[in-house]
mmCIF file of C-alpha atoms in Angstrom:
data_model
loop_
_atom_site.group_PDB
_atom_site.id
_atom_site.type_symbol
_atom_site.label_atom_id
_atom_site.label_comp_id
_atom_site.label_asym_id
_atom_site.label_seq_id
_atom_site.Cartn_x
_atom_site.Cartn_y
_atom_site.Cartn_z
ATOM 1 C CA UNK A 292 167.645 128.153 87.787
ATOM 2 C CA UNK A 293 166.651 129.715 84.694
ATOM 3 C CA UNK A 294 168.272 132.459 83.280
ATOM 4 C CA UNK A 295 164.665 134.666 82.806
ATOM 5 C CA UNK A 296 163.698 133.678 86.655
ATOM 6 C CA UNK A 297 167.160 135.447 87.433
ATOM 7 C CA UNK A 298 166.229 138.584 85.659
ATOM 8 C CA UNK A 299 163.276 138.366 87.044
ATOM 9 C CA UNK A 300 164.735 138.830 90.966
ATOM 10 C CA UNK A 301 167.249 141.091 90.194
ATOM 11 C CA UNK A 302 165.156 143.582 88.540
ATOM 12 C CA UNK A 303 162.566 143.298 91.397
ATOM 13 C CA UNK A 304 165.638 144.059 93.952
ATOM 14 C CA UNK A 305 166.683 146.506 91.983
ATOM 15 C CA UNK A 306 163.047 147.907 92.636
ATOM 16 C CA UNK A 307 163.474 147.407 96.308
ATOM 17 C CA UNK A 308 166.707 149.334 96.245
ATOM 18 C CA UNK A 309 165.264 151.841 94.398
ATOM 19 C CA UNK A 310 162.328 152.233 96.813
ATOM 20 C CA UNK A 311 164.577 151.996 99.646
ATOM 21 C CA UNK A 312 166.526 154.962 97.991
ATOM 22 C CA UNK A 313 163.138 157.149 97.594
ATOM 23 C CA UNK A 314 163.761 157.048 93.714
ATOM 24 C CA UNK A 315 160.418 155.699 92.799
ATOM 25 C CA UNK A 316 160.124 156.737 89.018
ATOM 26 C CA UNK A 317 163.081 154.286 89.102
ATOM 27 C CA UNK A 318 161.639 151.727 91.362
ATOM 28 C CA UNK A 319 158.757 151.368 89.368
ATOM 29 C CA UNK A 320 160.390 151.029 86.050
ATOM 30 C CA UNK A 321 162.375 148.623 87.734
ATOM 31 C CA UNK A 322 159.635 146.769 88.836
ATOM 32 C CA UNK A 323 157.759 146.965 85.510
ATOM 33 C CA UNK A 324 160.817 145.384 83.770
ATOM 34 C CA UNK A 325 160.010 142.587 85.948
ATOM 35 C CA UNK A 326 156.766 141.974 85.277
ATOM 36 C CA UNK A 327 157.105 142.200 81.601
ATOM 37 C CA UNK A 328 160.094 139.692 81.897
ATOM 38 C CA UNK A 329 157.940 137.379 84.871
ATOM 39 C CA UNK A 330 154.942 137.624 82.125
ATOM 40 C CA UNK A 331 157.126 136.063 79.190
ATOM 41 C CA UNK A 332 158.051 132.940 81.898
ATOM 42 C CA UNK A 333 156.243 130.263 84.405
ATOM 43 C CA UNK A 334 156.778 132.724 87.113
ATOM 44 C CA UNK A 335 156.603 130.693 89.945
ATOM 45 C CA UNK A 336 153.681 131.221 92.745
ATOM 46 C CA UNK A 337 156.331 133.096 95.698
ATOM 47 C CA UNK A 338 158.403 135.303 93.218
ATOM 48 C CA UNK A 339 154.795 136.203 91.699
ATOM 49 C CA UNK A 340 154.049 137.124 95.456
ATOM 50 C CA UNK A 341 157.117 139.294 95.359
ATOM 51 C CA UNK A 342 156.202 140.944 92.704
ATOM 52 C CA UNK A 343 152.515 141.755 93.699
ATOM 53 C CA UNK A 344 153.943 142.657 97.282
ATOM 54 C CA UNK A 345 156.253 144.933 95.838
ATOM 55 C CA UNK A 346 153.320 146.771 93.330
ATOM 56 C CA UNK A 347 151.542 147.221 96.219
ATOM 57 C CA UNK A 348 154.356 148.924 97.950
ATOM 58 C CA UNK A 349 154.901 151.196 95.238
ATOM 59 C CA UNK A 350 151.126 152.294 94.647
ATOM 60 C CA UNK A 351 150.977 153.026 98.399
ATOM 61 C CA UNK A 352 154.262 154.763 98.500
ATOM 62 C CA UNK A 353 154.320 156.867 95.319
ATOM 63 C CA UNK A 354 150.376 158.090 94.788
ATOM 64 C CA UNK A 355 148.844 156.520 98.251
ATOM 65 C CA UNK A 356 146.669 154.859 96.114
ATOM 66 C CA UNK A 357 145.336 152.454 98.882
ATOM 67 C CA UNK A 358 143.052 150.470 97.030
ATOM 68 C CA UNK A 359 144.712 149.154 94.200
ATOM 69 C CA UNK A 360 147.755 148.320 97.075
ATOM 70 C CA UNK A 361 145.245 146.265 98.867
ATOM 71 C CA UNK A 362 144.667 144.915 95.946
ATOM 72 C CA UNK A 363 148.078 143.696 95.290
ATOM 73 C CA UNK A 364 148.836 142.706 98.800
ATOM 74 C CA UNK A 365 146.147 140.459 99.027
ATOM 75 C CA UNK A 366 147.307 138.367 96.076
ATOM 76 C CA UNK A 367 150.735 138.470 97.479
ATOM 77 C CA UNK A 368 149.105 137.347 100.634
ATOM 78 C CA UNK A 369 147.373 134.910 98.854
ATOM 79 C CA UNK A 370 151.005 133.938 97.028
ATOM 80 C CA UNK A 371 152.621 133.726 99.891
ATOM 81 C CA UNK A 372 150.017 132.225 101.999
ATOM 82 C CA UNK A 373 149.934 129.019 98.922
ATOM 83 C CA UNK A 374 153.456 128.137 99.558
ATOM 84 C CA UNK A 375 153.634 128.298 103.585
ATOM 85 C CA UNK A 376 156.129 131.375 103.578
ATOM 86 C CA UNK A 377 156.320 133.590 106.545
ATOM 87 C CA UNK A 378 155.962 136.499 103.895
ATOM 88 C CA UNK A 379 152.238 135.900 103.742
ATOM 89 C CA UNK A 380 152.167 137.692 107.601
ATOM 90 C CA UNK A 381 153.995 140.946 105.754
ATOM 91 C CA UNK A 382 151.536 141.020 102.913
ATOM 92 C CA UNK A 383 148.263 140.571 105.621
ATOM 93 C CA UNK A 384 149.915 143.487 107.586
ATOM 94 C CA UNK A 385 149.795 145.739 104.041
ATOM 95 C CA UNK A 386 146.643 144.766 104.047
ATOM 96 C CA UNK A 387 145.309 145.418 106.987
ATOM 97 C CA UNK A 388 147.502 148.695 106.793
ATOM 98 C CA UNK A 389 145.509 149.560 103.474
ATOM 99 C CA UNK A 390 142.018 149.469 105.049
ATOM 100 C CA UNK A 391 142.808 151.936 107.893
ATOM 101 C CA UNK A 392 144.692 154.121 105.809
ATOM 102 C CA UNK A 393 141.543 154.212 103.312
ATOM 103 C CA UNK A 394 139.074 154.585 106.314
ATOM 104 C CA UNK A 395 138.203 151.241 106.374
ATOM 105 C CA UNK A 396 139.096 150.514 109.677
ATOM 106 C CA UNK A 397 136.329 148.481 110.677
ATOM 107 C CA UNK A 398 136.653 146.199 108.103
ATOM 108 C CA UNK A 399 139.949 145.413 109.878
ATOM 109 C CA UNK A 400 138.139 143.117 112.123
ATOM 110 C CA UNK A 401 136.239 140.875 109.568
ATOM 111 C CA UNK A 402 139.393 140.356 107.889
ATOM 112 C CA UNK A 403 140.895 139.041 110.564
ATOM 113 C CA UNK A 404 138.109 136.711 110.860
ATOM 114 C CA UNK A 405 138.547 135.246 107.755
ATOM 115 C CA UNK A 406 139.096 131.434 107.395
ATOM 116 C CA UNK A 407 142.116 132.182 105.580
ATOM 117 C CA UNK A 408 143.791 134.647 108.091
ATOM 118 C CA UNK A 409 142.570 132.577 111.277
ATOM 119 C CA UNK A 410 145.921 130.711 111.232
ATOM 120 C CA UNK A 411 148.105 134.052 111.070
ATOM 121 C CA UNK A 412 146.373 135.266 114.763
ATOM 122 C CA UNK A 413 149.328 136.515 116.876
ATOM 123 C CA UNK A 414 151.289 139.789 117.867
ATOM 124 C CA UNK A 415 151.378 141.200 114.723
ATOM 125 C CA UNK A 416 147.711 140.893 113.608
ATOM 126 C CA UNK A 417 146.460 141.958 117.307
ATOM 127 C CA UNK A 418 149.175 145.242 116.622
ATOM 128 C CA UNK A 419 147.415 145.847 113.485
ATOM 129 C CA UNK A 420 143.994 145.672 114.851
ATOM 130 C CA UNK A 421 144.656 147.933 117.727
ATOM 131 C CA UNK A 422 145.854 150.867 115.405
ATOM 132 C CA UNK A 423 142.239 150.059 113.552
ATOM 133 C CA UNK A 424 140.507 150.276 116.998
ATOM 134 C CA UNK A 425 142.282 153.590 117.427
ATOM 135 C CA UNK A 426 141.723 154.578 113.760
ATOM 136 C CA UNK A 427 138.109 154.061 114.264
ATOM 137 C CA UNK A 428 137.781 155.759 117.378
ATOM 138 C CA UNK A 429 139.821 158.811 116.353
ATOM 139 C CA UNK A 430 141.957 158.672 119.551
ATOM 140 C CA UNK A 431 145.473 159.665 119.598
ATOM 141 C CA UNK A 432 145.574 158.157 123.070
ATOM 142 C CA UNK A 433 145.136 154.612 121.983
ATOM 143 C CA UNK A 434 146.580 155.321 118.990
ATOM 144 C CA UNK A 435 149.933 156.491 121.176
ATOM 145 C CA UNK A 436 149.210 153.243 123.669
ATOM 146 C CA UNK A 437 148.967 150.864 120.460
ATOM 147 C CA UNK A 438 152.498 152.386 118.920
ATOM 148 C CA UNK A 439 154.128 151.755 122.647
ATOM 149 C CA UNK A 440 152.827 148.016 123.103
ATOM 150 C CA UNK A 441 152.832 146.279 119.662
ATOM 151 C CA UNK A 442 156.488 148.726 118.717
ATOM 152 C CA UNK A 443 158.657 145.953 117.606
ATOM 153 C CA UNK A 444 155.534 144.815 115.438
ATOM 154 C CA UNK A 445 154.472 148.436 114.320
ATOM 155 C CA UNK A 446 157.708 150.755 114.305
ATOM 156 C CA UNK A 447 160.358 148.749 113.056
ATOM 157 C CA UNK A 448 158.967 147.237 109.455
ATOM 158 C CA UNK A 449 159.824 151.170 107.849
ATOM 159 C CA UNK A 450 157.026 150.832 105.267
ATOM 160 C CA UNK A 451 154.731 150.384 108.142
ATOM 161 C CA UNK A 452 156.051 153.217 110.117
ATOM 162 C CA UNK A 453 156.109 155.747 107.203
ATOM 163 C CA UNK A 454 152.522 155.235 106.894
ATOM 164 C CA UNK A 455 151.430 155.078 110.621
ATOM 165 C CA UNK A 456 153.233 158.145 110.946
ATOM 166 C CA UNK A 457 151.167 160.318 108.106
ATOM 167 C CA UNK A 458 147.729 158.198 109.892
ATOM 168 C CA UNK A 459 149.312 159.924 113.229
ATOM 169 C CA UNK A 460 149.336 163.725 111.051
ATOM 170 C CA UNK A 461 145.678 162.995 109.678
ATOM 171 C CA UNK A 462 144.280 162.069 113.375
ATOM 172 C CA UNK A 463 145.882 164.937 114.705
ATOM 173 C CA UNK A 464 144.006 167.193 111.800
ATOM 174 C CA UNK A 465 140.621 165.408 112.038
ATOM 175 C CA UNK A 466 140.830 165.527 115.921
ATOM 176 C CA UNK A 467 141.753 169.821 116.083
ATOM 177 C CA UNK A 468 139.282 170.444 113.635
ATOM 178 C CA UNK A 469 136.714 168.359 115.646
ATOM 179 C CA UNK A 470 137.731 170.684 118.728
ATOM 180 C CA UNK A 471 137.188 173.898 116.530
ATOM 181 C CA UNK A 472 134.677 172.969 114.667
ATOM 182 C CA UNK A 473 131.106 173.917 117.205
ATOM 183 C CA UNK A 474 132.709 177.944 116.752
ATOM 184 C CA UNK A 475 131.788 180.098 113.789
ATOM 185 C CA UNK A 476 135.395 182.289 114.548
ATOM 186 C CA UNK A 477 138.554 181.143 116.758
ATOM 187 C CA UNK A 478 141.647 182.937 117.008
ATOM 188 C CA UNK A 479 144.890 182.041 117.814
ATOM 189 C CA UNK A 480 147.394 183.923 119.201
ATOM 190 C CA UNK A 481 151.326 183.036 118.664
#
């Protein structure tokens, strides 16, 4: 293995680390040493993956910039999905993630749809669509129901979790602020 290709995958697990750590200035200066170094090489098409899965992390964990993470996941999908890896399930979960966190949620469904997702249909695609169902509704019921059945496929990837549980805090705003919102004064007594 080449020396640069070495650099290359220690600097992105020294992003990961980083990340994992909550020091994301340093994760992403970790991670941009990586691409600098991956750009000045034949990076090859799953440590290019790595890198745009890990970008996509970052932008969704540091400035919830949603977009641009979808963005990134769906060329590491795309990466991963090239080479047969069973990363290329990880990346289409950011993805779908990405859409419901940007109110996209029923775009979830023609994703899923798509000739080059049809292959990926399974537990952890149906887990991600029920949290869009839910998403789209607005109810913390199914929501709840969708975190109990699909937990192993929601609740225990952490990057995952971390976000579904700041969707959980924004439902829970939109859905009190629906209940308040028909009265011109409500008070609330402690």
């Amino acid at each position: 293995m080449d020396d640069k290709n070495l650099l290359v995958e220690v600097q992105l697990l020294e992003s990961k680390v980083y990340h994992a750590l909550s020091n994301l200035p340093k994760a992403r200066a970790a991670l941009t040493s990586a691409r600098t170094t991956a750009n000045a090489i034949y990076c090859p098409p799953k440590l290019q993956a790595a890198l745009d899965l890990q970008s996509g992390i970052l932008h969704a964990a540091d400035e919830k910039d949603f977009k641009t993470a979808y963005s990134y996941f769906y060329e590491a999908f795309e990466g991963y999905d090239s080479v047969d890896s069973p990363k290329a399930m990880q990346a289409l979960k950011y993805m779908l993630l990405s859409k419901i966190m940007l109110n996209q949620a029923e775009e979830v469904s023609s994703i899923i749809i798509g000739k080059l997702v049809l292959k990926y249909a399974g537990p952890e695609v149906d887990a991600m669509k029920a949290v869009a169902q839910a998403s789209r509704k607005r109810s913390m019921a199914d929501f709840q129901q969708a975190l109990v059945k699909f937990r192993k496929e929601l609740v225990e990837d952490p990057f995952i979790k971390s976000h579904l549980n700041t969707l959980y805090d924004t439902m829970l705003e939109q859905n009190l602020c629906r209940i308040i919102e028909p009265f011109s004064r409500v008070q609330v007594s402690f």
